[in-house]
Structure formats: structure tokens, C-alpha cells
CSV table of C-alpha atoms in Angstrom, one decimal:
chain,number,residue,atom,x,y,z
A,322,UNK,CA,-0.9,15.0,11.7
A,323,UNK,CA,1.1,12.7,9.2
A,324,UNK,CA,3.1,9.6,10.3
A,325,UNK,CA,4.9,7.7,7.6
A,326,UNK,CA,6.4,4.3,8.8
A,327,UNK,CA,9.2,3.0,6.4
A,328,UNK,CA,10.7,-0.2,6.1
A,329,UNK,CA,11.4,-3.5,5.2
A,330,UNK,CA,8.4,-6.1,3.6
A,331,UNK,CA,7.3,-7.5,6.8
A,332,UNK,CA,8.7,-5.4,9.4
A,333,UNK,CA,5.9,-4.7,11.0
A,334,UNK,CA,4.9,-1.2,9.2
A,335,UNK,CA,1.2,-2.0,9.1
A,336,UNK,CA,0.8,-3.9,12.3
A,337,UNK,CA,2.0,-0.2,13.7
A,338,UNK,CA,-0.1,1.8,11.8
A,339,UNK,CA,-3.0,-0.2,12.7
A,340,UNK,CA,-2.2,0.4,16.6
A,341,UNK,CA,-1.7,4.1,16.3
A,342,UNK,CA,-4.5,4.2,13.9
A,343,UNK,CA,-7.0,2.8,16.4
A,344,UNK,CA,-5.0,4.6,19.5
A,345,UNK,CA,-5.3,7.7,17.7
A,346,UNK,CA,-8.2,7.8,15.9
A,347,UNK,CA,-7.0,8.5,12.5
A,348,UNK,CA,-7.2,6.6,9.3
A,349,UNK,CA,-5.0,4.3,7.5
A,350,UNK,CA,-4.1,4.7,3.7
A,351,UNK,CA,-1.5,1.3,3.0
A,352,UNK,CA,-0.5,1.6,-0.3
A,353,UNK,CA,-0.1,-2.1,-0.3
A,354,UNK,CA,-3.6,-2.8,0.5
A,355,UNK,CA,-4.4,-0.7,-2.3
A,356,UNK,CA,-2.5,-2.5,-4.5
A,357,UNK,CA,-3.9,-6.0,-3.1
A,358,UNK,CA,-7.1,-4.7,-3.4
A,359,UNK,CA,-6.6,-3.5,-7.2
A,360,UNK,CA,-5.2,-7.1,-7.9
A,361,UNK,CA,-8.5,-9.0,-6.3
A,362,UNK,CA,-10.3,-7.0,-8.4
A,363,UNK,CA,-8.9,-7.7,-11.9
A,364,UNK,CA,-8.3,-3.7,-12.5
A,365,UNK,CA,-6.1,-2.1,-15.3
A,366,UNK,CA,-4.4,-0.6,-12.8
A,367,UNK,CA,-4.0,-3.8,-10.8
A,368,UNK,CA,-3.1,-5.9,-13.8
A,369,UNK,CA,-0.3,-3.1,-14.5
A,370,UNK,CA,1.2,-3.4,-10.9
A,371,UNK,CA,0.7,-7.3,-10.9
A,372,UNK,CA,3.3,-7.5,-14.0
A,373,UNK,CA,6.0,-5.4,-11.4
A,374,UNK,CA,5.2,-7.9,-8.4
A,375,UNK,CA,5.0,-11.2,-10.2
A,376,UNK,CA,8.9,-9.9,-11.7
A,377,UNK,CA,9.5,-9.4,-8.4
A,378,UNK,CA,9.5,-5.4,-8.5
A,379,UNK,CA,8.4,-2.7,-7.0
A,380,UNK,CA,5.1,-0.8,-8.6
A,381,UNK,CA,6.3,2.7,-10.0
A,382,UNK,CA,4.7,5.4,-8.6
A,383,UNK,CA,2.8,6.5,-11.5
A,384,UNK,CA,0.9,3.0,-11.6
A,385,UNK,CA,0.0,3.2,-7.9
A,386,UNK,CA,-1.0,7.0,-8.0
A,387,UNK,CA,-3.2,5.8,-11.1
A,388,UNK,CA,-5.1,3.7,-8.4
């Protein structure tokens, strides 16, 4: 099974998929804790994506697939 939850920064899209990840027992794959994640880390990758969020972009999808 696959469940994609869409939506606004701050909606509530993780807090969700944390519940029905527990309720359910099946994983979790944020692509915004990815990116946090990459950025903590100093990566390439996360140095990349941190040039789209500090312009207050999105990260392409090549640069998070690269992660």
C-alpha cells in the first residue's frame, strides 16, 4: 500500500503520516526529513538543496532524488 499526503508547509502532512505510520505499521519516507537531514550533514547534495531553500525555493527533483 502507498499513501501520499499533499499539502501546504505546515499542514499537518507529517504529523499524519506519523499516526498512520505507527497505526499501520508501515514506514515513513519524508522527503523533507531527507533534506533536513542532508543539510545537518554538510552533504553536496544538502549544500545544493540549501541554495533552493535559503532563496526561498523549492529543491528540484533531480537534487532530492540525488539524496
Amino acid at each position: 500500500m502507498k499513501i501520499i499526503f499533499l499539502g501546504a508547509p505546515g499542514a499537518g502532512k507529517g504529523t499524519q503520516a506519523d499516526i498512520v505510520s505507527a497505526r499501520m505499521g508501515i514506514p515513513t519516507i519524508s522527503t523533507g526529513a531527507i533534506i533536513r537531514e542532508a543539510l545537518k550533514a554538510g552533504t553536496e547534495m544538502g549544500l545544493k538543496a540549501k541554495a533552493f531553500t535559503d532563496a526561498g525555493a523549492l529543491v528540484p527533483d533531480e537534487v532530492v532524488i540525488g539524496m
